[in-house]
Coordinates of C-alpha atoms and ligand atoms in Angstrom, one line a residue:
Chain A
M1400 CA 82.1 147.0 73.9
K1401 CA 83.9 147.8 70.7
I1402 CA 82.8 146.7 67.3
L1403 CA 85.0 146.6 64.2
V1404 CA 83.3 146.8 60.8
P1405 CA 85.4 146.1 57.7
V1406 CA 84.1 147.9 54.6
K1407 CA 85.0 147.5 51.0
R1408 CA 84.8 150.0 48.1
V1409 CA 83.2 148.2 45.1
V1410 CA 81.5 149.0 41.8
D1411 CA 78.0 150.2 42.6
Y1412 CA 75.4 147.4 42.4
N1413 CA 73.4 149.1 39.7
V1414 CA 76.4 149.2 37.3
K1415 CA 76.6 146.5 34.6
V1416 CA 80.3 146.0 34.4
R1417 CA 82.2 145.5 31.1
V1418 CA 85.3 143.4 30.6
R1419 CA 88.3 145.3 29.1
G1420 CA 89.0 144.6 25.5
D1421 CA 92.2 142.6 26.3
G1422 CA 90.5 140.5 29.0
S1423 CA 92.9 141.8 31.6
G1424 CA 90.1 142.8 34.0
V1425 CA 87.0 144.8 34.4
E1426 CA 86.7 148.4 33.2
L1427 CA 86.7 150.5 36.3
A1428 CA 87.5 153.9 34.7
G1429 CA 84.7 156.3 35.2
V1430 CA 82.5 153.7 36.9
K1431 CA 80.4 154.6 39.9
M1432 CA 81.8 153.2 43.2
A1433 CA 80.1 152.6 46.5
I1434 CA 80.3 150.8 49.8
N1435 CA 79.7 147.1 49.4
P1436 CA 76.0 146.7 50.2
F1437 CA 76.6 143.9 52.7
D1438 CA 79.1 146.1 54.5
E1439 CA 76.6 148.9 54.7
I1440 CA 74.3 146.4 56.5
A1441 CA 77.1 145.5 58.8
V1442 CA 77.8 149.2 59.6
E1443 CA 74.0 149.7 60.3
E1444 CA 73.9 146.8 62.7
A1445 CA 76.9 148.0 64.6
V1446 CA 75.5 151.5 64.9
R1447 CA 72.2 150.2 66.1
L1448 CA 74.0 148.2 68.8
R1449 CA 75.7 151.3 69.9
E1450 CA 72.5 153.3 69.8
A1451 CA 70.9 150.6 72.0
S1452 CA 73.8 151.1 74.4
M1453 CA 75.0 147.5 73.8
A1454 CA 78.2 148.8 72.2
T1455 CA 80.3 151.8 73.1
E1456 CA 82.4 152.3 69.9
V1457 CA 82.1 151.5 66.2
V1458 CA 85.3 151.5 64.2
A1459 CA 85.1 151.1 60.4
V1460 CA 88.2 149.8 58.6
S1461 CA 89.0 149.5 55.0
C1462 CA 92.0 148.1 53.1
G1463 CA 93.0 149.6 49.8
P1464 CA 93.9 152.8 48.0
T1465 CA 93.3 156.4 49.2
A1466 CA 89.9 156.4 47.5
C1467 CA 88.7 154.0 50.2
Q1468 CA 88.5 157.1 52.4
E1469 CA 85.3 157.9 50.7
T1470 CA 83.9 154.5 51.7
L1471 CA 85.0 155.1 55.3
R1472 CA 83.3 158.5 55.2
T1473 CA 80.1 156.8 54.2
A1474 CA 80.4 154.5 57.3
L1475 CA 81.2 157.5 59.5
A1476 CA 78.1 159.4 58.1
M1477 CA 76.0 156.4 59.0
G1478 CA 77.2 156.6 62.6
A1479 CA 80.6 154.9 62.9
D1480 CA 82.7 156.7 65.5
R1481 CA 86.1 156.6 63.8
A1482 CA 87.8 154.9 60.8
I1483 CA 91.0 153.3 59.8
L1484 CA 92.4 153.0 56.3
V1485 CA 95.0 150.3 55.8
E1486 CA 96.5 151.9 52.8
T1487 CA 98.0 150.1 49.8
D1488 CA 97.7 150.3 46.0
A1489 CA 98.5 146.6 45.8
E1490 CA 95.9 144.1 44.6
L1491 CA 94.4 142.5 47.7
Q1492 CA 92.9 139.1 47.8
P1493 CA 90.6 137.9 50.6
L1494 CA 93.4 136.1 52.5
A1495 CA 95.5 139.2 52.5
V1496 CA 92.6 141.4 53.6
A1497 CA 91.8 139.1 56.4
K1498 CA 95.5 139.1 57.5
L1499 CA 95.5 142.9 57.5
L1500 CA 92.2 143.0 59.5
K1501 CA 93.7 140.5 61.9
A1502 CA 96.6 142.9 62.5
V1503 CA 94.2 145.8 63.1
A1504 CA 92.1 143.6 65.4
D1505 CA 95.3 142.8 67.4
K1506 CA 95.7 146.5 68.0
E1507 CA 92.1 147.4 68.5
Q1508 CA 91.0 144.4 70.5
P1509 CA 87.3 144.5 69.3
D1510 CA 84.7 142.5 71.1
L1511 CA 82.8 141.9 67.9
V1512 CA 83.7 142.1 64.2
I1513 CA 80.8 142.4 61.8
C1514 CA 81.7 141.9 58.1
G1515 CA 79.4 141.8 55.1
K1516 CA 79.0 138.2 53.9
Q1517 CA 80.4 138.8 50.5
A1518 CA 81.7 141.6 48.3
I1519 CA 79.6 142.1 45.2
D1520 CA 82.7 142.5 43.0
D1521 CA 84.7 139.3 43.6
D1522 CA 81.7 137.4 45.2
A1523 CA 84.3 135.5 47.2
N1524 CA 82.4 135.1 50.5
Q1525 CA 85.6 134.4 52.5
T1526 CA 87.0 137.3 54.5
G1527 CA 84.9 137.0 57.7
Q1528 CA 85.4 133.2 57.9
I1529 CA 89.2 133.6 57.3
L1530 CA 89.4 136.4 59.9
A1531 CA 87.5 134.3 62.5
A1532 CA 90.0 131.4 61.9
L1533 CA 93.0 133.7 62.2
M1534 CA 91.7 135.2 65.4
G1535 CA 90.9 131.7 66.7
R1536 CA 87.3 132.8 67.4
G1537 CA 83.8 131.6 66.7
Q1538 CA 82.0 132.6 63.5
A1539 CA 78.4 133.2 62.6
T1540 CA 78.0 133.8 58.9
F1541 CA 75.0 134.9 56.8
A1542 CA 73.3 136.6 59.8
S1543 CA 69.7 137.8 59.6
K1544 CA 69.3 138.6 63.3
L1545 CA 71.7 139.4 66.3
V1546 CA 70.7 139.3 69.9
L1547 CA 73.3 140.3 72.4
S1548 CA 72.9 139.5 76.1
G1549 CA 75.9 140.1 78.2
R1550 CA 78.9 138.5 76.5
T1551 CA 76.7 135.9 74.7
L1552 CA 75.7 136.6 71.1
E1553 CA 72.8 134.7 69.5
V1554 CA 72.9 134.9 65.8
T1555 CA 70.2 133.7 63.4
R1556 CA 71.7 132.5 60.1
E1557 CA 70.2 132.1 56.7
V1558 CA 71.1 128.6 55.6
D1559 CA 70.0 126.5 52.6
G1560 CA 67.2 124.8 54.4
G1561 CA 65.8 127.8 56.3
L1562 CA 67.2 129.4 59.5
E1563 CA 69.6 128.3 62.2
T1564 CA 70.5 130.0 65.4
L1565 CA 74.0 129.8 67.0
A1566 CA 75.2 131.1 70.3
L1567 CA 78.8 132.4 70.6
E1568 CA 80.8 134.0 73.4
L1569 CA 82.4 137.3 72.5
P1570 CA 84.8 138.1 70.9
A1571 CA 83.4 136.7 67.7
V1572 CA 83.0 137.3 64.0
V1573 CA 79.6 137.8 62.3
T1574 CA 78.9 138.2 58.6
A1575 CA 75.8 140.1 57.6
D1576 CA 73.2 138.9 55.1
L1577 CA 70.7 141.1 53.3
R1578 CA 67.8 140.7 55.8
L1579 CA 69.8 141.7 58.9
N1580 CA 68.5 145.2 58.7
E1581 CA 67.7 148.0 56.2
P1582 CA 70.5 150.5 56.3
R1583 CA 69.7 154.2 56.9
Y1584 CA 70.4 156.9 54.5
A1585 CA 73.1 159.3 55.7
T1586 CA 71.6 162.7 56.3
L1587 CA 73.3 165.8 55.1
P1588 CA 74.2 167.0 58.7
N1589 CA 75.6 163.6 59.4
I1590 CA 77.7 163.7 56.2
M1591 CA 79.1 167.0 57.3
K1592 CA 79.8 165.7 60.8
A1593 CA 81.5 162.6 59.3
K1594 CA 84.1 164.9 57.7
K1595 CA 85.3 165.8 61.2
K1596 CA 85.4 162.3 62.6
P1597 CA 88.9 160.8 63.1
L1598 CA 90.2 158.8 60.1
E1599 CA 93.6 157.2 60.7
V1600 CA 95.7 156.1 57.8
L1601 CA 98.0 153.1 58.4
P1602 CA 100.4 152.1 55.6
A1603 CA 99.7 148.4 55.0
G1604 CA 103.5 147.8 55.0
A1605 CA 103.7 148.9 58.6
L1606 CA 101.5 145.9 59.7
G1607 CA 104.1 143.3 58.8
V1608 CA 101.7 141.2 56.8
D1609 CA 102.6 139.4 53.5
V1610 CA 99.8 140.6 51.2
A1611 CA 101.3 139.2 47.9
P1612 CA 98.4 137.8 45.8
R1613 CA 98.4 134.0 45.8
L1614 CA 96.0 133.5 42.9
R1615 CA 96.6 134.8 39.3
H1616 CA 93.6 136.1 37.4
T1617 CA 94.7 135.3 33.9
R1618 CA 91.7 136.1 31.8
H1619 CA 88.4 137.9 32.1
A1620 CA 85.5 137.2 29.8
E1621 CA 81.8 137.9 29.5
P1622 CA 79.7 134.8 29.6
E1623 CA 78.0 133.8 26.4
A1624 CA 74.8 135.8 26.1
R1625 CA 71.6 133.8 25.8
K1626 CA 70.2 134.0 22.4
A1627 CA 67.1 136.1 22.0
G1628 CA 63.9 134.3 22.6
I1629 CA 60.4 135.0 21.3
R1630 CA 57.2 136.6 22.6
V1631 CA 54.3 134.3 22.7
A1632 CA 50.8 135.7 22.0
D1633 CA 49.0 133.8 24.7
V1634 CA 49.0 130.9 27.1
A1635 CA 48.0 128.4 24.5
E1636 CA 51.0 129.2 22.3
L1637 CA 53.2 129.1 25.4
V1638 CA 52.0 125.6 26.3
S1639 CA 52.3 124.4 22.7
R1640 CA 55.9 125.6 22.4
L1641 CA 56.9 124.2 25.7
K1642 CA 55.5 120.9 24.7
N1643 CA 56.4 120.6 21.1
E1644 CA 59.4 122.9 20.6
A1645 CA 61.3 123.0 23.9
K1646 CA 59.9 119.6 25.0
V1647 CA 60.3 120.5 28.7
I1648 CA 56.8 119.7 29.8
Chain B
M327 CA 97.4 113.9 44.3
K328 CA 94.6 112.9 46.6
T329 CA 91.5 115.0 47.0
L330 CA 89.2 115.2 50.1
V331 CA 85.6 116.1 49.5
I332 CA 83.6 117.3 52.5
A333 CA 80.2 115.5 52.5
E334 CA 77.2 117.7 53.3
H335 CA 74.6 115.8 55.3
D336 CA 72.2 116.1 58.3
N337 CA 73.4 112.8 60.0
A338 CA 70.7 111.0 58.1
A339 CA 71.0 111.7 54.4
L340 CA 73.7 112.8 52.0
A341 CA 72.9 116.1 50.3
P342 CA 72.5 115.7 46.5
A343 CA 75.1 118.5 46.0
T344 CA 77.8 116.2 47.3
L345 CA 77.5 114.1 44.1
N346 CA 78.2 117.2 42.0
V347 CA 81.2 118.1 44.1
L348 CA 82.5 114.6 43.6
A349 CA 82.2 115.1 39.9
A350 CA 84.3 118.2 40.2
A351 CA 86.8 116.3 42.3
A352 CA 87.2 113.7 39.6
R353 CA 88.3 116.5 37.2
L354 CA 91.4 116.9 39.3
G355 CA 92.6 113.4 38.7
G356 CA 93.8 111.1 41.5
E357 CA 92.0 109.4 44.3
V358 CA 89.0 111.0 45.9
D359 CA 88.1 110.4 49.6
L360 CA 84.9 111.6 51.1
L361 CA 84.8 112.9 54.7
V362 CA 81.5 112.2 56.6
A363 CA 81.8 113.9 59.9
G364 CA 78.8 114.0 62.2
Q365 CA 77.1 112.1 65.0
D366 CA 75.3 108.8 64.6
C367 CA 75.9 109.3 60.9
R368 CA 77.1 105.8 59.9
A369 CA 74.1 105.4 57.6
V370 CA 75.3 108.4 55.6
A371 CA 78.8 106.9 55.4
E372 CA 77.3 103.6 54.1
V373 CA 75.3 105.4 51.4
A374 CA 78.4 107.4 50.5
A375 CA 80.5 104.3 50.1
A376 CA 78.2 103.2 47.2
V377 CA 78.7 106.4 45.3
A378 CA 80.7 106.1 42.1
G379 CA 84.3 107.2 42.2
V380 CA 84.9 107.4 46.0
A381 CA 88.0 105.6 47.1
R382 CA 87.5 105.8 50.9
V383 CA 84.8 107.2 53.1
I384 CA 86.4 108.7 56.2
L385 CA 83.9 108.5 58.9
V386 CA 84.3 110.6 62.1
D387 CA 81.4 110.1 64.5
A388 CA 81.5 112.4 67.5
P389 CA 79.3 114.9 69.4
A390 CA 81.6 117.7 68.3
Y391 CA 80.3 117.3 64.7
K392 CA 76.6 116.7 65.3
D393 CA 75.6 120.2 64.3
Q394 CA 78.2 120.8 61.5
L395 CA 79.7 123.8 63.3
A396 CA 82.4 125.4 61.1
E397 CA 85.0 125.8 63.9
N398 CA 85.1 122.1 64.8
L399 CA 84.8 120.8 61.3
A400 CA 87.5 123.1 60.0
A401 CA 90.0 121.8 62.6
L402 CA 89.1 118.2 61.7
V403 CA 89.5 118.8 58.0
V404 CA 92.9 120.4 58.6
A405 CA 94.0 117.4 60.7
Q406 CA 92.9 115.0 57.9
V407 CA 94.8 117.1 55.3
R408 CA 98.0 117.1 57.4
T409 CA 97.9 113.4 58.3
K410 CA 96.9 112.1 54.9
S411 CA 98.6 114.6 52.7
Y412 CA 95.6 115.7 50.6
G413 CA 96.4 118.0 47.8
A414 CA 92.9 119.4 47.5
V415 CA 89.8 120.0 49.6
L416 CA 86.5 120.5 47.9
A417 CA 83.1 121.5 49.3
A418 CA 79.9 122.7 47.6
A419 CA 79.4 126.4 47.2
S420 CA 76.3 126.0 49.4
A421 CA 75.6 127.7 52.7
F422 CA 77.4 124.8 54.4
G423 CA 80.5 124.8 52.1
K424 CA 80.8 128.6 52.0
N425 CA 80.8 128.7 55.8
L426 CA 83.3 126.0 56.2
A427 CA 85.9 126.1 53.4
P428 CA 87.4 129.6 54.0
R429 CA 88.1 128.6 57.6
V430 CA 89.9 125.5 56.4
A431 CA 91.9 127.5 53.9
A432 CA 92.8 130.1 56.5
L433 CA 94.1 127.4 58.9
L434 CA 96.2 125.9 56.0
D435 CA 97.4 129.4 55.0
V436 CA 96.3 128.9 51.4
A437 CA 94.0 131.0 49.2
Q438 CA 90.6 129.5 48.5
V439 CA 89.0 129.6 45.1
S440 CA 85.2 130.2 45.5
D441 CA 82.3 129.0 43.4
V442 CA 84.3 127.2 40.8
V443 CA 82.3 126.5 37.6
S444 CA 85.0 124.8 35.5
I445 CA 88.2 122.8 36.2
T446 CA 90.7 122.3 33.4
A447 CA 93.5 120.9 35.6
V448 CA 94.8 121.2 39.2
G449 CA 95.2 124.9 39.8
R450 CA 93.3 126.0 36.6
Y451 CA 89.8 127.1 37.3
V452 CA 87.0 129.4 36.0
R453 CA 84.7 131.2 38.4
P454 CA 82.0 133.9 38.0
I455 CA 82.4 137.3 39.6
Y456 CA 80.3 140.5 39.5
A457 CA 77.0 138.5 39.9
G458 CA 78.0 136.2 37.0
N459 CA 78.5 139.1 34.6
V460 CA 82.2 138.2 34.3
L461 CA 84.0 134.8 34.2
V462 CA 87.5 134.9 35.4
S463 CA 90.2 132.2 34.8
V464 CA 92.1 131.6 38.0
E465 CA 95.5 130.0 38.5
S466 CA 96.7 128.7 41.8
D467 CA 100.0 127.1 42.9
E468 CA 98.8 126.6 46.5
P469 CA 100.1 123.4 48.0
V470 CA 96.6 122.5 49.1
Q471 CA 93.9 123.5 46.6
V472 CA 90.8 124.6 48.6
L473 CA 87.8 125.0 46.4
T474 CA 84.1 125.6 46.7
V475 CA 82.3 124.4 43.6
R476 CA 79.0 125.4 42.1
P477 CA 77.0 122.2 42.1
T478 CA 74.9 123.1 39.0
S479 CA 78.0 123.4 36.9
F480 CA 79.0 119.7 37.3
D481 CA 76.8 116.7 36.5
A482 CA 76.3 114.6 39.5
V483 CA 78.2 111.3 39.7
A484 CA 76.1 108.1 40.1
A485 CA 74.9 107.4 43.6
T486 CA 75.5 103.7 43.1
G487 CA 78.1 101.5 41.6
G488 CA 81.0 102.4 43.9
A489 CA 82.6 100.2 46.5
A490 CA 84.5 102.5 48.8
T491 CA 85.9 101.3 52.1
V492 CA 84.6 103.1 55.2
E493 CA 87.5 104.0 57.5
E494 CA 86.9 105.5 60.9
A495 CA 89.1 108.4 61.9
Q496 CA 89.8 110.1 65.2
A497 CA 87.8 113.1 66.3
E498 CA 89.6 116.3 67.2
A499 CA 88.8 118.3 70.4
D500 CA 85.5 120.1 70.7
L501 CA 86.6 123.8 70.5
G502 CA 83.4 125.1 72.1
L503 CA 83.6 128.3 70.0
S504 CA 79.9 128.2 69.0
R505 CA 76.9 126.1 69.8
L506 CA 73.6 125.4 68.0
V507 CA 70.6 126.9 69.7
G508 CA 68.0 125.7 67.2
R509 CA 66.9 125.3 63.6
A510 CA 63.8 126.4 61.8
L511 CA 64.0 124.5 58.5
S512 CA 61.3 124.7 55.9
K513 CA 59.5 121.4 55.3
S514 CA 58.3 120.8 51.8
E515 CA 57.0 117.8 49.8
R516 CA 58.3 119.6 46.7
P517 CA 61.7 118.8 45.0
E518 CA 64.7 120.6 46.3
L519 CA 65.2 124.0 44.7
G520 CA 68.9 123.5 43.9
S521 CA 68.4 120.3 42.0
A522 CA 64.8 120.4 40.7
A523 CA 64.1 119.8 37.0
I524 CA 61.5 122.6 36.9
V525 CA 61.4 125.8 39.0
V526 CA 58.5 128.1 39.3
S527 CA 59.6 131.4 40.8
G528 CA 57.6 134.4 41.9
G529 CA 58.5 138.0 42.5
R530 CA 57.0 141.2 43.9
G531 CA 54.4 141.1 41.1
L532 CA 52.5 138.5 43.2
G533 CA 51.7 141.2 45.7
N534 CA 51.5 139.2 48.8
G535 CA 52.1 135.7 50.3
D536 CA 48.5 134.5 49.9
N537 CA 48.6 135.3 46.2
Y538 CA 51.9 133.6 45.9
Q539 CA 50.5 130.4 47.4
Q540 CA 47.1 130.6 45.6
V541 CA 48.5 131.4 42.2
L542 CA 51.9 129.8 42.0
A543 CA 51.7 126.7 44.2
P544 CA 49.0 125.0 42.0
L545 CA 51.2 125.5 38.9
A546 CA 54.2 124.1 40.7
D547 CA 52.2 121.1 41.9
R548 CA 51.0 120.4 38.4
L549 CA 54.5 120.6 37.0
G550 CA 56.2 118.7 39.9
A551 CA 58.3 121.8 40.3
A552 CA 60.2 123.5 43.1
L553 CA 59.1 127.0 44.2
G554 CA 61.6 129.9 44.2
A555 CA 61.4 133.6 44.6
S556 CA 63.1 136.9 44.1
R557 CA 64.7 138.8 46.9
A558 CA 61.9 141.3 46.9
A559 CA 59.4 138.5 47.5
V560 CA 61.4 137.1 50.3
D561 CA 62.1 140.6 51.9
A562 CA 58.3 141.3 51.8
G563 CA 57.7 138.1 53.6
Y564 CA 55.7 136.2 50.9
V565 CA 58.0 133.2 51.3
P566 CA 60.9 132.1 53.6
N567 CA 64.5 133.0 52.9
D568 CA 65.5 129.6 51.5
Y569 CA 63.3 130.3 48.4
Q570 CA 65.6 133.1 47.2
V571 CA 67.3 132.6 43.9
G572 CA 70.1 134.9 42.9
Q573 CA 73.6 136.3 43.5
T574 CA 73.1 136.0 47.2
G575 CA 70.5 133.2 47.2
K576 CA 70.5 129.9 45.5
I577 CA 72.0 129.2 42.1
V578 CA 69.7 127.0 40.0
A579 CA 70.0 125.6 36.5
P580 CA 66.8 123.6 35.9
G581 CA 65.5 122.4 32.5
L582 CA 62.7 124.9 32.8
Y583 CA 62.6 128.1 34.9
L584 CA 59.4 130.1 35.0
A585 CA 59.8 133.7 36.3
V586 CA 56.5 135.1 37.3
G587 CA 56.2 138.8 38.2
I588 CA 60.0 139.1 38.4
S589 CA 61.6 142.1 36.7
G590 CA 65.0 140.4 36.1
A591 CA 67.5 142.4 38.1
I592 CA 71.1 141.3 37.5
Q593 CA 71.3 139.9 41.0
H594 CA 68.3 137.7 40.2
L595 CA 69.6 136.7 36.8
A596 CA 72.9 135.6 38.5
G597 CA 71.0 132.7 40.1
M598 CA 69.0 131.4 37.1
K599 CA 70.5 132.4 33.8
D600 CA 72.1 129.0 33.2
S601 CA 68.6 127.4 33.1
K602 CA 68.0 125.5 29.9
V603 CA 64.7 127.1 29.1
I604 CA 63.5 130.3 30.7
V605 CA 59.9 131.5 30.6
A606 CA 58.9 135.0 31.8
I607 CA 55.4 136.2 32.6
N608 CA 55.3 139.9 33.2
K609 CA 53.0 142.7 32.4
D610 CA 55.8 145.1 31.6
P611 CA 57.0 144.5 28.1
D612 CA 60.3 146.2 28.9
A613 CA 61.1 144.2 31.9
P614 CA 64.8 143.0 31.7
I615 CA 63.7 139.4 32.4
F616 CA 62.5 139.2 28.7
Q617 CA 66.1 139.7 27.6
V618 CA 67.0 136.3 28.9
A619 CA 63.7 134.5 28.4
D620 CA 63.3 131.9 25.6
Y621 CA 59.5 132.4 25.8
G622 CA 58.1 135.7 27.0
L623 CA 54.4 136.3 27.8
V624 CA 53.4 139.9 28.3
G625 CA 50.4 140.0 30.5
D626 CA 48.8 139.9 33.9
L627 CA 50.1 137.0 35.8
F628 CA 46.8 136.7 37.7
E629 CA 45.1 135.7 34.4
A630 CA 48.0 133.9 32.7
V631 CA 49.1 131.6 35.5
P632 CA 45.7 130.1 36.3
Q633 CA 45.1 129.6 32.6
L634 CA 48.5 127.9 32.3
T635 CA 47.7 125.7 35.3
A636 CA 44.3 124.8 33.8
S637 CA 45.7 124.0 30.4
L638 CA 48.3 121.7 31.8
A639 CA 45.6 119.7 33.6
S640 CA 43.9 118.8 30.3
Ligands
FAD69 C1 73.6 143.2 47.2 C2 72.4 142.8 46.6 C3 72.1 141.5 46.4 C4 70.9 141.0 45.9 N1 70.7 139.7 45.7 C5 69.5 139.3 45.1 C6 69.3 137.9 44.9 O1 70.0 137.0 45.3 N2 68.1 137.6 44.3 C7 67.2 138.5 43.9 O2 66.1 138.1 43.3 N3 67.4 139.8 44.0 C8 68.6 140.2 44.7 N4 68.8 141.5 44.9 C9 67.6 142.5 44.6 C10 67.5 142.9 43.1 O3 68.3 144.0 42.9 C11 66.0 143.3 42.9 O4 65.6 144.3 43.7 C12 65.0 142.1 43.0 O5 65.5 141.0 42.3 C13 63.7 142.6 42.5 O6 62.7 141.6 42.8 P1 61.4 141.5 41.9 O7 61.8 141.2 40.4 O8 60.5 140.5 42.5 O9 60.7 142.9 42.1 P2 60.5 144.1 41.1 O10 61.8 144.5 40.5 O11 59.7 145.1 41.8 O12 59.7 143.5 39.9 C14 58.3 143.1 40.0 C15 57.9 142.8 38.6 O13 56.6 142.2 38.6 C16 55.9 142.7 37.5 N5 54.4 142.7 37.8 C17 53.8 143.4 38.7 N6 52.5 143.1 38.8 C18 52.3 142.1 37.8 C19 51.2 141.4 37.3 N7 50.0 141.6 37.8 N8 51.4 140.5 36.3 C20 52.6 140.4 35.7 N9 53.7 141.0 36.1 C21 53.6 141.9 37.2 C22 56.4 144.1 37.3 O14 56.2 144.5 35.9 C23 57.9 144.0 37.6 O15 58.7 143.7 36.5 C24 70.0 142.0 45.4 C25 70.2 143.3 45.6 C26 71.4 143.7 46.1 C27 71.7 145.2 46.3

């Protein structure tokens, strides 16, 4: 069984991003980049399935510029077997990414695709769902648990009211939530080994997909900062201010 | 242009967020229809017909929609869009809407705009990115505008006063791509986290689930508040996942948010910084939560919270 895991290179989650002075976007120069945390969880889950002999091969794929090779090396160091970079310098929106992934899936014929549920840069939460639709397959989003038996996958999902479990026949698309697993740290020997694992570069243009952006991002701004509050001395002052000043209790 | 809003419901009751989505739909101008797809859900359709601003309730009652599976629902929504020429499809940016809407957009080959917080015209939106640290203005010329909208950013329309017609529509085929095995939903007498007027939220500072219940629950009871939590508190098993507030949990904007033993990581702030009044109780005077708090109390929560609860009783 083959698992495809799409991974995205994003600004590290510890970085507080700044908008460029002219509002044209977010300042990325000199900013620390990392694998999207949800994708890291997806890679971990796929590697665990292979380690449990439920899967035979884990293929990581990323769409974007050359620098995404770094992200793919991270996935390889965690245990993915090989990687594919769909290379382009063009701005990619979720629909375009999903179409590129669909083209890769058509070639690779994975039994399972595990995506992260959202990327922490654009927070779109779309790609897995779009890919499932384009593939005409079932989807299980926001997964916190996967149980595979034969060709049936049971996925527990985090929904607003609690948890829900779905059953899907493979092939299917799953998107990973935070509590699916705790990703391992790549060890130095595995980082070294990852450098020798196969990483194929496919020019996005060769996949015959229209990736032109459909949405225009015309202006970026930082939200209004909350005005500084005050420190209260004790609980009595807090209660008095909430009652008399804020009038919220 | 006509807009189709996807009702969120459990075959028995309409989710409150749907009223916020209808408010967003009204900003687009034109007629707004509401799709109620489920099984034995006529009661929901009748309640929905009374909601202000709804032109038609489209009721589709079939086993394929009983469990609100995205594959079947998306195919139905697309069929409705094609036969009735809707120019926009809106759902809440809830677990339900986030699961469904991108599948609809994909089948229509249009780009979806996620988590819209402001609508100035058809195709002119604002949405947060980077955990709410950046607001981006988005323009779309897509022939069908598919949006998920952040419920807390739009004031709910009135639940009554409307007089929509209820029209039954044909179900599409059951695709059989997924099936519900079961649900484990949290039961609570407390207000719903997403729409509560007051939220009491606890973090890792509570130490364990027993403390969370013994220290925070009485305060929430006294205030008639919903209970929430940080990711750390959920990961450590103090409370179930549906308590999580943040970038990847629920977005709340109550009149009063009390953050207790929560440090204030950006991912947590993303879920609560639009609250009207924020109170932080934390023993670390440098905790980032104090930067967004209107009222900060530096101290041990195990002393402060019981005192607070007691002083609210008198
Ligand atoms: C991709 C991603 C998504 C995330 N999404 C979310 C999300 O949606 N929501 C979320 O909350 N987090 C999210 N996080 C996690 C986030 O980064 C933080 O790790 C988390 O919010 C920390 O939770 P906490 O404040 O409870 O714990 P901590 O940061 O450990 O803070 C505990 C606080 O309790 C205080 N404290 C301890 N004891 C006491 C006491 N006796 N009295 C008073 N104060 C005390 C401490 O001073 C400290 O400030 C996400 C992280 C990632 C990487």
